[in-house]
């Protein structure tokens, strides 16, 4: 971990709300609560704001949602004033933006950095959470909001001999802040997900030699990133409110000019023309070429075969090209990757691809690693091995329920939530973009604002109606979980062994975790539930906040 261990005297304090995490969700949540006149403290493990963009500083880290869309919509001034340098923003620019927002809204004074929440318990009598940290702080608050992020628990597989390696090791999700110079080094990288696909071309340019250990090849589309044209930015800024509203009414929270017809409704020539056009314009909107790519296997096969064809065209060595061409999952059912010269990188003489599906990594050795077939020597190993996604950051905290259990135990067979916002037996605990919400299947900024706005409105409602306690009912939670499974099963997503399914972690239950019904449908559902007085939630007790105000 890049941060030094800080120590300071432990504190005890009382707030209306404790927010955990100072990424984009936590920052906006703090801003909204302050505006309501509530007292809130944000607890953040890192030394700075930005969440995922604070930790993921690996070379090549970049967002795959266009800069003009990957930003807060809540402040017209902010969105008018901020200038993005590139079409797709690089990590340092996004982090700069997060810091700018924190400064501009004067948020830092209510954020406790370098502090990790370790345990939380709900006190039934006082109707409040007691939140304990690794530094011995004890905070009491009526409400607790988990803004812990979906991809924040970085994970290195439990390789035998891991600690024996004498060289340097890095995880893409916890990259040293001072950067890493690989010049002249022999580097091994394990994994070929989004992070690796961005990092590999950059590391390959620096390292003497780069060996990529691939278990599952991924579909990747060129980003066609470029400096952001001022005229393009202007088009967005002139109609920002309208365009943001349109984005909120799409499935993914991204304006992508989707074609609303089937891949099978056009001739093969027309289909190819459309794929070529999308490939040339670049980015994840390739999946919007047709409206049935995630629903219909035959339609999906046409897109998958098109991309495999591109890989075979780009990669000169046919054996390497074949290894890089994904065949074990429908395109888009593992998060589609976006790259800058990823496949081209395999034409470099200093880059080698090793298939660890056929010959798995058996051991990390003092000098490198050993697969079932061969030994490799490295100066540095990069783990681009992903995250305990969606649940890992939450289950890492000892969150006690009111029925004598914990969140970790409750989610042993997969996460269970109502709307991804709350869980039965965890009163007054909200989650921003929790499992069971669209979250990672959407533009995170859109989903964060949706959830933070809903939570804030809910807290205002509780205050106005003098309610101290809100809890999802078991029935509402059960029905939402069933609904989530039903919608997921109408798509091809469950066919892939993806982190959406928990499949990247041995022993993690295979459950499709995000809600795939769409950002638009989810927004309508949340609004309806609130308008009807929070159906599916049990609201009880006189509000302490309201009493205090009297
Ligand atoms: P990831 O997609 O989970 O990829 C992890 C990689 O490590 C996979 O290739 C995986 O292989 C491999 N791996 C894991 N355990 C292994 C083992 N024991 N032996 C060999 N290989 C192993 O993680 P990620 O690349 O960090 O990306 C996670 C998510 O973060 C993305 O899907 C995306 O949502 C987000 N992200 C977004 C961007 C962007 O906006 N452009 C960039 C980076 C990340 P298997 O596939 O076989 O499990």
Coordinates of C-alpha atoms and ligand atoms in Angstrom, one line a residue:
X1 CA 0.0 0.0 0.0
X2 CA 1.4 3.4 -0.9
X3 CA 0.3 5.3 2.2
X4 CA 2.4 5.5 5.3
X5 CA 0.7 4.3 8.5
X6 CA -0.5 7.4 10.3
X7 CA -1.2 7.5 14.0
X8 CA -3.1 10.1 15.9
X9 CA -5.1 10.3 19.1
X10 CA -8.4 8.4 18.8
X11 CA -11.6 10.5 18.9
X12 CA -15.2 10.0 20.0
X13 CA -18.0 12.1 18.5
X14 CA -21.6 12.2 17.6
X15 CA -23.0 13.0 14.1
X16 CA -26.3 12.8 12.3
X17 CA -24.6 10.7 9.6
X18 CA -21.4 8.8 9.1
X19 CA -20.3 8.4 5.5
X20 CA -17.7 5.7 4.7
X21 CA -15.6 6.6 1.6
X22 CA -14.5 9.8 0.0
X23 CA -14.8 8.8 -3.6
X24 CA -17.3 10.6 -5.9
X25 CA -20.2 9.0 -3.9
X26 CA -19.0 10.1 -0.5
X27 CA -18.1 13.6 -1.7
X28 CA -21.5 14.3 -3.2
X29 CA -23.3 12.7 -0.2
X30 CA -21.4 15.0 2.2
X31 CA -22.3 18.0 0.1
X32 CA -26.0 17.1 0.0
X33 CA -26.2 16.4 3.8
X34 CA -24.5 19.7 4.6
X35 CA -27.1 21.6 2.5
X36 CA -29.8 19.9 4.6
X37 CA -28.2 21.1 7.8
X38 CA -27.2 17.7 9.0
X39 CA -23.9 17.0 10.7
X40 CA -21.8 14.4 8.8
X41 CA -18.3 13.0 8.9
X42 CA -16.7 11.0 6.1
X43 CA -14.2 8.3 7.0
X44 CA -11.7 7.5 4.3
X45 CA -8.9 4.9 4.2
X46 CA -6.7 6.8 1.8
X47 CA -4.8 10.0 2.3
X48 CA -6.9 11.9 -0.3
X49 CA -10.2 12.0 -2.0
X50 CA -11.1 10.3 -5.3
X51 CA -11.7 6.6 -4.3
X52 CA -11.0 4.4 -7.2
X53 CA -9.1 7.2 -9.0
X54 CA -7.0 7.7 -5.9
X55 CA -5.8 4.1 -5.7
X56 CA -5.7 3.0 -9.4
X57 CA -2.6 4.9 -10.6
X58 CA -1.2 2.2 -12.8
X59 CA 0.3 3.4 -16.1
X60 CA -2.4 3.9 -18.8
X61 CA -5.3 4.1 -16.2
X62 CA -8.1 5.9 -18.0
X63 CA -11.9 6.1 -17.9
X64 CA -13.9 4.3 -20.6
X65 CA -16.8 6.8 -20.4
X66 CA -16.3 10.0 -22.2
X67 CA -15.0 12.9 -20.1
X68 CA -18.1 15.1 -20.9
X69 CA -20.3 12.3 -19.5
X70 CA -18.1 11.1 -16.6
X71 CA -18.5 14.0 -14.2
X72 CA -21.0 15.4 -11.8
X73 CA -24.2 16.8 -13.2
X74 CA -25.5 18.4 -9.9
X75 CA -23.8 21.7 -10.3
X76 CA -24.3 23.8 -13.5
X77 CA -21.4 26.0 -12.5
X78 CA -19.1 23.1 -12.0
X79 CA -19.9 21.4 -15.3
X80 CA -19.7 24.6 -17.2
X81 CA -16.3 25.7 -15.8
X82 CA -14.4 22.4 -15.7
X83 CA -12.2 21.8 -18.8
X84 CA -11.3 18.2 -19.7
X85 CA -8.1 17.9 -21.8
X86 CA -8.9 14.6 -23.4
X87 CA -12.0 12.8 -24.9
X88 CA -11.4 9.9 -22.4
X89 CA -9.8 11.2 -19.2
X90 CA -6.6 9.8 -17.8
X91 CA -6.5 9.0 -14.1
X92 CA -4.5 12.1 -13.1
X93 CA -7.1 14.4 -14.6
X94 CA -10.0 12.6 -12.9
X95 CA -8.2 12.8 -9.6
X96 CA -7.5 16.5 -10.2
X97 CA -11.2 16.9 -10.8
X98 CA -12.1 15.1 -7.5
X99 CA -9.7 17.3 -5.6
X100 CA -11.1 20.4 -7.3
X101 CA -14.6 19.5 -6.3
X102 CA -13.5 18.8 -2.7
X103 CA -11.8 22.2 -2.5
X104 CA -14.4 24.2 -4.2
X105 CA -17.2 22.7 -1.9
X106 CA -14.9 23.0 1.1
X107 CA -15.4 19.3 1.8
X108 CA -12.1 18.3 3.4
X109 CA -12.8 19.7 6.8
X110 CA -15.4 17.0 7.3
X111 CA -13.3 14.1 6.0
X112 CA -11.1 12.0 8.3
X113 CA -8.3 10.5 6.1
X114 CA -6.0 7.6 6.7
X115 CA -8.7 5.9 8.7
X116 CA -10.4 2.6 8.1
X117 CA -13.7 1.6 9.5
X118 CA -13.4 -1.8 11.2
X119 CA -16.7 -2.4 13.0
X120 CA -20.2 -1.1 13.2
X121 CA -23.1 -2.0 15.5
X122 CA -26.6 -0.7 15.7
X123 CA -27.8 0.4 19.1
X124 CA -31.6 -0.4 19.1
X125 CA -32.4 1.7 22.1
X126 CA -30.7 4.8 20.9
X127 CA -31.5 4.0 17.2
X128 CA -28.0 4.8 16.1
X129 CA -24.9 3.2 14.7
X130 CA -21.7 3.0 16.6
X131 CA -18.8 3.1 14.1
X132 CA -15.3 2.0 15.2
X133 CA -12.1 2.6 13.3
X134 CA -8.7 0.9 13.1
X135 CA -7.3 3.9 15.0
X136 CA -9.6 3.4 17.9
X137 CA -12.1 6.2 17.1
X138 CA -15.7 5.7 18.1
X139 CA -18.4 7.6 16.3
X140 CA -22.2 7.5 16.9
X141 CA -24.6 8.5 14.2
X142 CA -28.3 8.0 13.5
X143 CA -27.5 6.9 10.0
X144 CA -24.6 5.3 8.2
X145 CA -24.0 5.6 4.5
X146 CA -21.7 3.2 2.7
X147 CA -20.0 5.0 -0.1
X148 CA -17.3 2.3 -0.3
X149 CA -17.2 1.8 -4.0
X150 CA -17.8 -1.3 -6.2
X151 CA -14.2 -2.0 -7.1
X152 CA -12.2 -1.0 -4.1
X153 CA -11.1 -4.2 -2.5
X154 CA -8.0 -5.0 -4.6
X155 CA -7.1 -8.7 -4.6
X156 CA -4.0 -10.8 -5.2
X157 CA -4.8 -14.5 -5.6
X158 CA -3.4 -16.7 -2.9
X159 CA -0.5 -18.0 -5.0
X160 CA 1.8 -20.4 -3.3
X161 CA 5.2 -18.8 -2.5
X162 CA 3.9 -15.2 -2.9
X163 CA 6.0 -13.7 -0.2
X164 CA 9.2 -15.5 -1.4
X165 CA 9.6 -13.2 -4.5
X166 CA 12.8 -11.1 -4.1
X167 CA 11.8 -8.5 -6.8
X168 CA 9.2 -5.8 -6.6
X169 CA 5.4 -6.6 -6.7
X170 CA 2.6 -4.2 -7.6
X171 CA -1.2 -4.4 -7.8
X172 CA -2.8 -2.1 -10.4
X173 CA -5.5 -1.2 -7.8
X174 CA -2.9 0.0 -5.2
X175 CA -0.2 1.6 -7.3
X176 CA 2.6 3.5 -5.7
X177 CA 1.9 7.3 -5.8
X178 CA 5.4 8.1 -6.9
X179 CA 5.0 5.9 -10.0
X180 CA 7.2 3.0 -11.1
X181 CA 10.1 3.1 -13.6
X182 CA 10.3 -0.2 -15.4
X183 CA 13.2 0.9 -17.7
X184 CA 15.5 -2.0 -18.3
X185 CA 13.4 -4.4 -16.2
X186 CA 12.1 -7.8 -16.9
X187 CA 8.4 -7.6 -16.0
X188 CA 5.7 -10.2 -15.6
X189 CA 2.0 -9.1 -15.5
X190 CA -0.7 -11.5 -14.4
X191 CA -4.2 -10.8 -15.8
X192 CA -5.8 -9.4 -18.9
X193 CA -8.8 -7.5 -17.7
X194 CA -9.5 -3.8 -18.2
X195 CA -6.6 -2.7 -16.0
X196 CA -4.0 -4.9 -17.6
X197 CA -5.2 -4.1 -21.1
X198 CA -4.6 -0.4 -20.4
X199 CA -1.3 -1.0 -18.6
X200 CA 0.4 -3.5 -20.9
X201 CA 1.0 -1.1 -23.9
X202 CA 2.5 1.5 -21.6
X203 CA 4.7 -0.9 -19.6
X204 CA 5.8 -2.6 -22.8
X205 CA 7.3 0.6 -24.1
X206 CA 9.4 1.0 -20.9
X207 CA 10.4 -2.5 -19.9
X208 CA 13.2 -4.5 -21.4
X209 CA 10.9 -7.4 -21.6
X210 CA 7.2 -8.0 -20.7
X211 CA 5.6 -11.3 -20.2
X212 CA 1.8 -11.4 -20.0
X213 CA 0.1 -14.3 -18.2
X214 CA -3.4 -14.7 -19.6
X215 CA -6.0 -17.0 -18.2
X216 CA -9.0 -15.6 -20.1
X217 CA -8.7 -13.4 -23.2
X218 CA -10.9 -10.3 -23.3
X219 CA -12.8 -8.4 -26.0
X220 CA -11.3 -4.9 -26.3
X221 CA -12.3 -2.0 -28.6
X222 CA -9.9 0.8 -29.5
X223 CA -10.8 3.9 -27.5
X224 CA -9.7 6.4 -30.3
X225 CA -8.8 8.7 -27.4
X226 CA -7.8 12.2 -28.6
X227 CA -7.4 15.7 -27.2
X228 CA -10.9 17.0 -26.5
X229 CA -12.1 19.3 -29.3
X230 CA -13.4 22.6 -27.8
X231 CA -16.2 22.6 -30.3
X232 CA -17.3 19.1 -29.0
X233 CA -17.1 20.3 -25.4
X234 CA -19.2 23.3 -26.3
X235 CA -21.9 21.1 -27.9
X236 CA -22.2 19.4 -24.5
X237 CA -22.0 22.5 -22.4
X238 CA -24.6 24.3 -24.4
X239 CA -27.2 21.6 -23.7
X240 CA -25.8 19.9 -20.6
X241 CA -29.0 19.8 -18.6
X242 CA -30.9 18.3 -21.5
X243 CA -28.2 15.8 -22.4
X244 CA -27.7 14.7 -18.8
X245 CA -31.5 14.1 -18.5
X246 CA -31.4 12.0 -21.6
X247 CA -28.5 10.0 -20.3
X248 CA -30.5 9.2 -17.1
X249 CA -33.2 7.8 -19.3
X250 CA -31.0 5.2 -21.0
X251 CA -30.1 1.7 -19.8
X252 CA -26.5 2.5 -19.0
X253 CA -26.6 6.2 -18.2
X254 CA -24.5 6.9 -21.2
X255 CA -25.5 8.6 -24.5
X256 CA -24.2 6.2 -27.1
X257 CA -26.4 6.7 -30.2
X258 CA -27.7 3.2 -29.9
X259 CA -29.2 1.5 -33.0
X260 CA -32.6 0.3 -32.1
X261 CA -32.8 -2.8 -34.3
X262 CA -31.5 -6.3 -34.2
X263 CA -28.2 -7.5 -35.6
X264 CA -30.1 -10.2 -37.4
X265 CA -32.5 -7.8 -39.1
X266 CA -29.9 -6.5 -41.5
X267 CA -27.8 -8.1 -44.3
X268 CA -24.3 -9.4 -43.4
X269 CA -22.9 -6.5 -45.5
X270 CA -24.9 -3.9 -43.6
X271 CA -24.0 -5.5 -40.3
X272 CA -20.3 -5.4 -41.1
X273 CA -20.6 -1.8 -42.2
X274 CA -22.2 -0.9 -38.9
X275 CA -19.5 -2.7 -36.8
X276 CA -16.7 -1.1 -38.9
X277 CA -18.2 2.3 -38.2
X278 CA -18.4 1.6 -34.5
X279 CA -14.9 0.1 -34.4
X280 CA -13.6 3.2 -36.2
X281 CA -15.3 5.6 -33.8
X282 CA -14.1 3.5 -30.8
X283 CA -15.1 2.9 -27.2
X284 CA -17.7 0.8 -25.4
X285 CA -20.5 2.1 -27.6
X286 CA -19.5 -0.7 -29.9
X287 CA -22.1 -2.7 -27.9
X288 CA -24.8 -0.2 -29.0
X289 CA -24.3 -1.3 -32.6
X290 CA -27.6 -3.3 -32.3
X291 CA -30.3 -3.6 -29.6
X292 CA -30.0 -7.3 -29.0
X293 CA -26.3 -8.0 -28.5
X294 CA -26.7 -8.7 -24.8
X295 CA -29.9 -10.7 -25.2
X296 CA -29.5 -12.9 -28.2
X297 CA -26.6 -15.4 -28.7
X298 CA -26.9 -15.5 -32.4
X299 CA -26.8 -11.7 -32.6
X300 CA -23.9 -11.6 -30.1
X301 CA -21.9 -14.1 -32.1
X302 CA -21.9 -11.7 -35.1
X303 CA -20.2 -8.9 -32.9
X304 CA -17.9 -11.4 -31.2
X305 CA -16.7 -12.8 -34.6
X306 CA -16.2 -9.3 -35.9
X307 CA -13.9 -8.4 -33.0
X308 CA -12.0 -11.8 -33.3
X309 CA -11.5 -11.0 -36.9
X310 CA -9.9 -7.6 -36.0
X311 CA -7.6 -9.3 -33.5
X312 CA -6.5 -11.8 -36.2
X313 CA -5.8 -8.8 -38.5
X314 CA -3.8 -6.8 -36.0
X315 CA -1.7 -9.5 -34.3
X316 CA 0.9 -10.8 -36.7
X317 CA 1.7 -14.1 -35.1
X318 CA -1.3 -16.4 -35.8
X319 CA -0.8 -18.5 -32.7
X320 CA -0.7 -15.4 -30.4
X321 CA -3.7 -13.9 -32.2
X322 CA -5.7 -17.1 -31.6
X323 CA -4.8 -17.1 -27.9
X324 CA -5.9 -13.5 -27.7
X325 CA -9.3 -14.1 -29.4
X326 CA -11.9 -14.7 -26.8
X327 CA -14.1 -17.7 -27.4
X328 CA -15.5 -18.7 -24.0
X329 CA -18.0 -15.9 -23.3
X330 CA -20.4 -13.7 -25.3
X331 CA -19.0 -10.3 -26.1
X332 CA -19.9 -7.7 -23.5
X333 CA -20.8 -10.3 -20.8
X334 CA -17.5 -9.7 -19.1
X335 CA -16.9 -6.0 -18.9
X336 CA -15.9 -5.0 -22.4
X337 CA -12.4 -3.4 -22.4
X338 CA -11.3 -0.2 -24.2
X339 CA -7.6 0.1 -25.2
X340 CA -5.0 2.1 -26.9
X341 CA -2.9 -0.2 -29.1
X342 CA -3.4 -3.2 -26.9
X343 CA -3.4 -5.9 -29.5
X344 CA -0.7 -4.1 -31.5
X345 CA 1.6 -4.4 -28.5
X346 CA 1.9 -8.2 -29.1
X347 CA 3.7 -7.4 -32.3
X348 CA 6.6 -6.0 -30.3
X349 CA 9.6 -8.3 -29.9
X350 CA 9.9 -7.6 -26.2
X351 CA 6.3 -8.8 -25.4
X352 CA 5.4 -12.4 -24.8
X353 CA 2.0 -14.0 -24.1
X354 CA 1.7 -17.1 -21.9
X355 CA -1.5 -19.0 -21.7
X356 CA -2.1 -19.9 -18.0
X357 CA -5.4 -21.6 -18.8
X358 CA -3.6 -24.6 -20.2
X359 CA -0.6 -24.4 -17.9
X360 CA -1.7 -22.5 -14.6
X361 CA 0.7 -20.6 -12.4
X362 CA 1.7 -23.1 -9.7
X363 CA 4.0 -20.9 -7.6
X364 CA 5.6 -17.6 -7.2
X365 CA 9.3 -18.3 -6.8
X366 CA 12.1 -16.1 -5.3
X367 CA 13.2 -15.1 -8.9
X368 CA 9.8 -15.1 -10.7
X369 CA 7.1 -17.6 -11.2
X370 CA 6.6 -21.2 -12.2
X371 CA 3.7 -22.5 -14.3
X372 CA 2.9 -26.1 -14.9
X373 CA 5.1 -25.9 -18.0
X374 CA 8.0 -23.5 -17.4
X375 CA 9.9 -21.1 -15.1
X376 CA 10.1 -17.4 -15.7
X377 CA 12.5 -14.8 -14.2
X378 CA 11.5 -11.2 -13.4
X379 CA 12.6 -8.1 -11.7
X380 CA 9.0 -7.1 -11.1
X381 CA 5.6 -8.8 -11.1
X382 CA 2.4 -6.7 -11.7
X383 CA -0.8 -8.2 -10.3
X384 CA -3.6 -7.0 -12.6
X385 CA -5.8 -9.5 -10.9
X386 CA -8.8 -7.4 -10.1
X387 CA -11.0 -6.9 -7.1
X388 CA -13.4 -8.6 -4.6
X389 CA -16.0 -6.7 -6.6
X390 CA -19.2 -5.2 -5.3
X391 CA -19.2 -6.9 -1.9
X392 CA -15.5 -7.0 -0.8
X393 CA -15.3 -3.5 0.7
X394 CA -18.5 -4.0 2.6
X395 CA -17.9 -7.5 3.9
X396 CA -14.4 -6.4 5.0
X397 CA -16.1 -4.3 7.7
X398 CA -17.5 -6.2 10.7
X399 CA -21.1 -4.8 10.2
X400 CA -23.4 -6.3 12.8
X401 CA -27.1 -6.8 12.1
X402 CA -29.9 -6.4 14.5
X403 CA -30.6 -10.2 14.5
X404 CA -27.2 -11.2 15.9
X405 CA -25.5 -11.8 12.5
X406 CA -23.2 -9.8 10.2
X407 CA -23.4 -8.5 6.7
X408 CA -20.7 -11.0 5.7
X409 CA -22.7 -13.9 7.0
X410 CA -26.0 -12.6 5.5
X411 CA -24.3 -12.4 2.1
X412 CA -22.6 -15.8 2.3
X413 CA -24.7 -17.1 -0.6
X414 CA -24.5 -13.8 -2.5
X415 CA -25.5 -10.2 -1.7
X416 CA -29.2 -9.6 -0.8
X417 CA -30.5 -6.0 -0.8
X418 CA -33.6 -4.0 -1.5
X419 CA -32.8 -1.8 -4.5
X420 CA -29.1 -2.1 -3.7
X421 CA -29.8 0.7 -1.2
X422 CA -30.6 -1.1 2.1
X423 CA -30.8 -4.6 3.6
X424 CA -33.2 -6.2 6.0
X425 CA -31.9 -6.3 9.6
X426 CA -29.5 -3.3 8.9
X427 CA -31.7 -0.3 9.8
X428 CA -30.5 3.2 8.9
X429 CA -27.7 1.8 6.8
X430 CA -27.7 2.9 3.2
X431 CA -25.4 1.9 0.4
X432 CA -24.5 4.0 -2.6
X433 CA -24.4 1.9 -5.8
X434 CA -24.7 -1.3 -3.7
X435 CA -25.1 -4.8 -5.2
X436 CA -28.7 -5.0 -6.6
X437 CA -28.4 -1.5 -8.2
X438 CA -27.2 -0.8 -11.8
X439 CA -23.8 0.5 -10.5
X440 CA -21.0 -1.0 -12.5
X441 CA -23.2 -1.6 -15.5
X442 CA -23.7 2.1 -15.8
X443 CA -21.9 5.4 -15.9
X444 CA -21.0 5.5 -12.2
X445 CA -21.6 9.3 -12.0
X446 CA -25.2 8.9 -13.1
X447 CA -25.8 6.0 -10.6
X448 CA -24.0 7.8 -7.8
X449 CA -26.1 10.9 -8.2
X450 CA -29.3 8.8 -8.5
X451 CA -28.6 7.0 -5.2
X452 CA -27.3 10.0 -3.3
X453 CA -30.3 12.0 -4.3
X454 CA -32.6 9.2 -3.3
X455 CA -30.9 8.7 0.1
X456 CA -30.9 12.4 0.8
X457 CA -34.6 12.8 -0.1
X458 CA -35.3 9.8 2.2
X459 CA -33.4 11.3 5.1
X460 CA -35.3 14.6 4.6
X461 CA -38.6 12.6 4.6
X462 CA -37.7 10.8 7.8
X463 CA -36.8 14.1 9.4
X464 CA -40.0 15.8 8.2
X465 CA -42.1 12.8 9.4
X466 CA -40.2 12.4 12.7
X467 CA -39.1 8.9 11.9
X468 CA -36.0 7.6 13.6
X469 CA -35.6 4.3 11.9
X470 CA -35.9 2.9 8.4
X471 CA -35.3 -0.7 7.4
X472 CA -36.0 -2.8 4.3
X473 CA -38.5 -5.5 5.0
X474 CA -37.5 -9.1 4.4
X475 CA -40.3 -9.5 1.9
X476 CA -39.2 -6.5 -0.2
X477 CA -35.6 -7.6 -0.2
X478 CA -36.6 -11.2 -1.2
X479 CA -38.7 -9.9 -4.1
X480 CA -36.0 -7.5 -5.3
X481 CA -33.4 -10.3 -5.3
X482 CA -35.8 -12.6 -7.3
X483 CA -36.5 -9.7 -9.7
X484 CA -32.8 -9.1 -10.2
X485 CA -32.2 -12.8 -11.0
X486 CA -35.1 -12.8 -13.4
X487 CA -33.9 -9.8 -15.4
X488 CA -30.3 -11.1 -15.5
X489 CA -31.5 -14.4 -16.8
X490 CA -33.1 -12.7 -19.8
X491 CA -29.6 -11.6 -20.8
X492 CA -26.5 -13.5 -21.8
X493 CA -24.5 -12.1 -18.8
X494 CA -24.8 -15.1 -16.6
X495 CA -23.1 -17.2 -19.3
X496 CA -19.7 -15.6 -18.4
X497 CA -17.4 -16.4 -15.5
X498 CA -17.1 -12.7 -14.7
X499 CA -16.5 -10.7 -11.6
X500 CA -20.2 -9.5 -12.0
X501 CA -21.0 -13.1 -11.1
X502 CA -18.3 -13.3 -8.3
X503 CA -16.5 -15.9 -10.5
X504 CA -13.1 -14.3 -10.2
X505 CA -12.8 -15.3 -6.6
X506 CA -12.6 -19.0 -5.6
X507 CA -15.4 -19.9 -3.3
X508 CA -17.4 -16.7 -3.9
X509 CA -21.0 -17.6 -4.7
X510 CA -22.0 -17.3 -8.4
X511 CA -24.7 -14.7 -8.3
X512 CA -25.2 -11.9 -10.8
X513 CA -24.6 -8.9 -8.5
X514 CA -25.5 -5.6 -10.3
X515 CA -29.1 -4.8 -11.4
X516 CA -29.4 -5.2 -15.1
X517 CA -32.9 -3.8 -15.6
X518 CA -31.4 -0.5 -16.6
X519 CA -30.7 2.9 -15.0
X520 CA -33.9 4.2 -16.5
X521 CA -36.2 1.5 -15.1
X522 CA -34.3 1.6 -11.8
X523 CA -34.8 5.3 -11.5
X524 CA -38.6 5.0 -12.1
X525 CA -38.9 2.2 -9.5
X526 CA -37.0 4.1 -6.8
X527 CA -39.1 7.3 -7.5
X528 CA -42.3 5.3 -7.3
X529 CA -41.3 3.7 -4.0
X530 CA -40.4 7.0 -2.4
X531 CA -43.6 8.7 -3.8
X532 CA -45.7 6.0 -2.1
X533 CA -44.1 6.6 1.3
X534 CA -41.2 4.2 1.0
X535 CA -43.0 0.9 0.2
X536 CA -41.0 -2.1 1.2
X537 CA -39.4 -0.2 4.1
X538 CA -40.5 -0.2 7.7
X539 CA -40.5 3.3 9.2
X540 CA -40.6 3.5 13.0
X541 CA -39.9 5.7 16.0
X542 CA -39.7 9.4 16.7
X543 CA -36.8 11.2 15.1
X544 CA -34.0 12.3 17.4
X545 CA -33.0 15.0 14.8
X546 CA -36.6 16.3 14.7
X547 CA -36.8 16.3 18.5
X548 CA -33.6 18.2 18.8
X549 CA -34.8 20.8 16.3
X550 CA -37.9 21.5 18.5
Ligands
LIG1 P1 -10.5 -8.0 -13.8 O1 -11.3 -7.6 -14.9 O2 -11.2 -8.8 -12.7 O3 -9.3 -8.8 -14.4 C1 -8.5 -9.6 -13.6 C2 -7.6 -10.4 -14.4 O4 -6.7 -11.2 -13.6 C3 -8.4 -11.4 -15.3 O5 -7.8 -11.5 -16.6 C4 -8.3 -12.7 -14.5 O6 -8.5 -13.8 -15.3 C5 -6.9 -12.6 -14.0 N1 -6.6 -13.5 -12.9 C6 -7.2 -13.4 -11.7 N2 -6.8 -14.4 -10.9 C7 -5.9 -15.1 -11.7 C8 -5.1 -16.2 -11.4 N3 -5.1 -16.9 -10.3 N4 -4.3 -16.7 -12.4 C9 -4.2 -16.0 -13.6 N5 -5.0 -15.0 -13.9 C10 -5.8 -14.5 -12.9 O7 -9.8 -6.8 -13.0 P2 -9.4 -5.4 -13.6 O8 -8.7 -5.5 -14.9 O9 -8.7 -4.6 -12.5 O10 -10.8 -4.7 -14.0 C11 -11.8 -4.7 -13.0 C12 -12.9 -3.7 -13.4 O11 -12.5 -2.4 -13.1 C13 -13.2 -3.6 -14.9 O12 -13.9 -4.7 -15.4 C14 -13.9 -2.3 -15.0 O13 -15.2 -2.4 -14.6 C15 -13.1 -1.5 -14.0 N6 -12.0 -0.8 -14.8 C16 -12.4 0.1 -15.7 C17 -11.4 0.7 -16.5 C18 -11.9 1.8 -17.4 O14 -12.7 2.5 -17.2 N7 -11.3 1.8 -18.6 C19 -10.1 0.4 -16.3 C20 -9.7 -0.6 -15.4 C21 -10.7 -1.2 -14.6 P3 -10.0 -14.4 -15.5 O15 -10.7 -13.5 -16.4 O16 -9.7 -15.8 -16.0 O17 -10.6 -14.5 -14.1

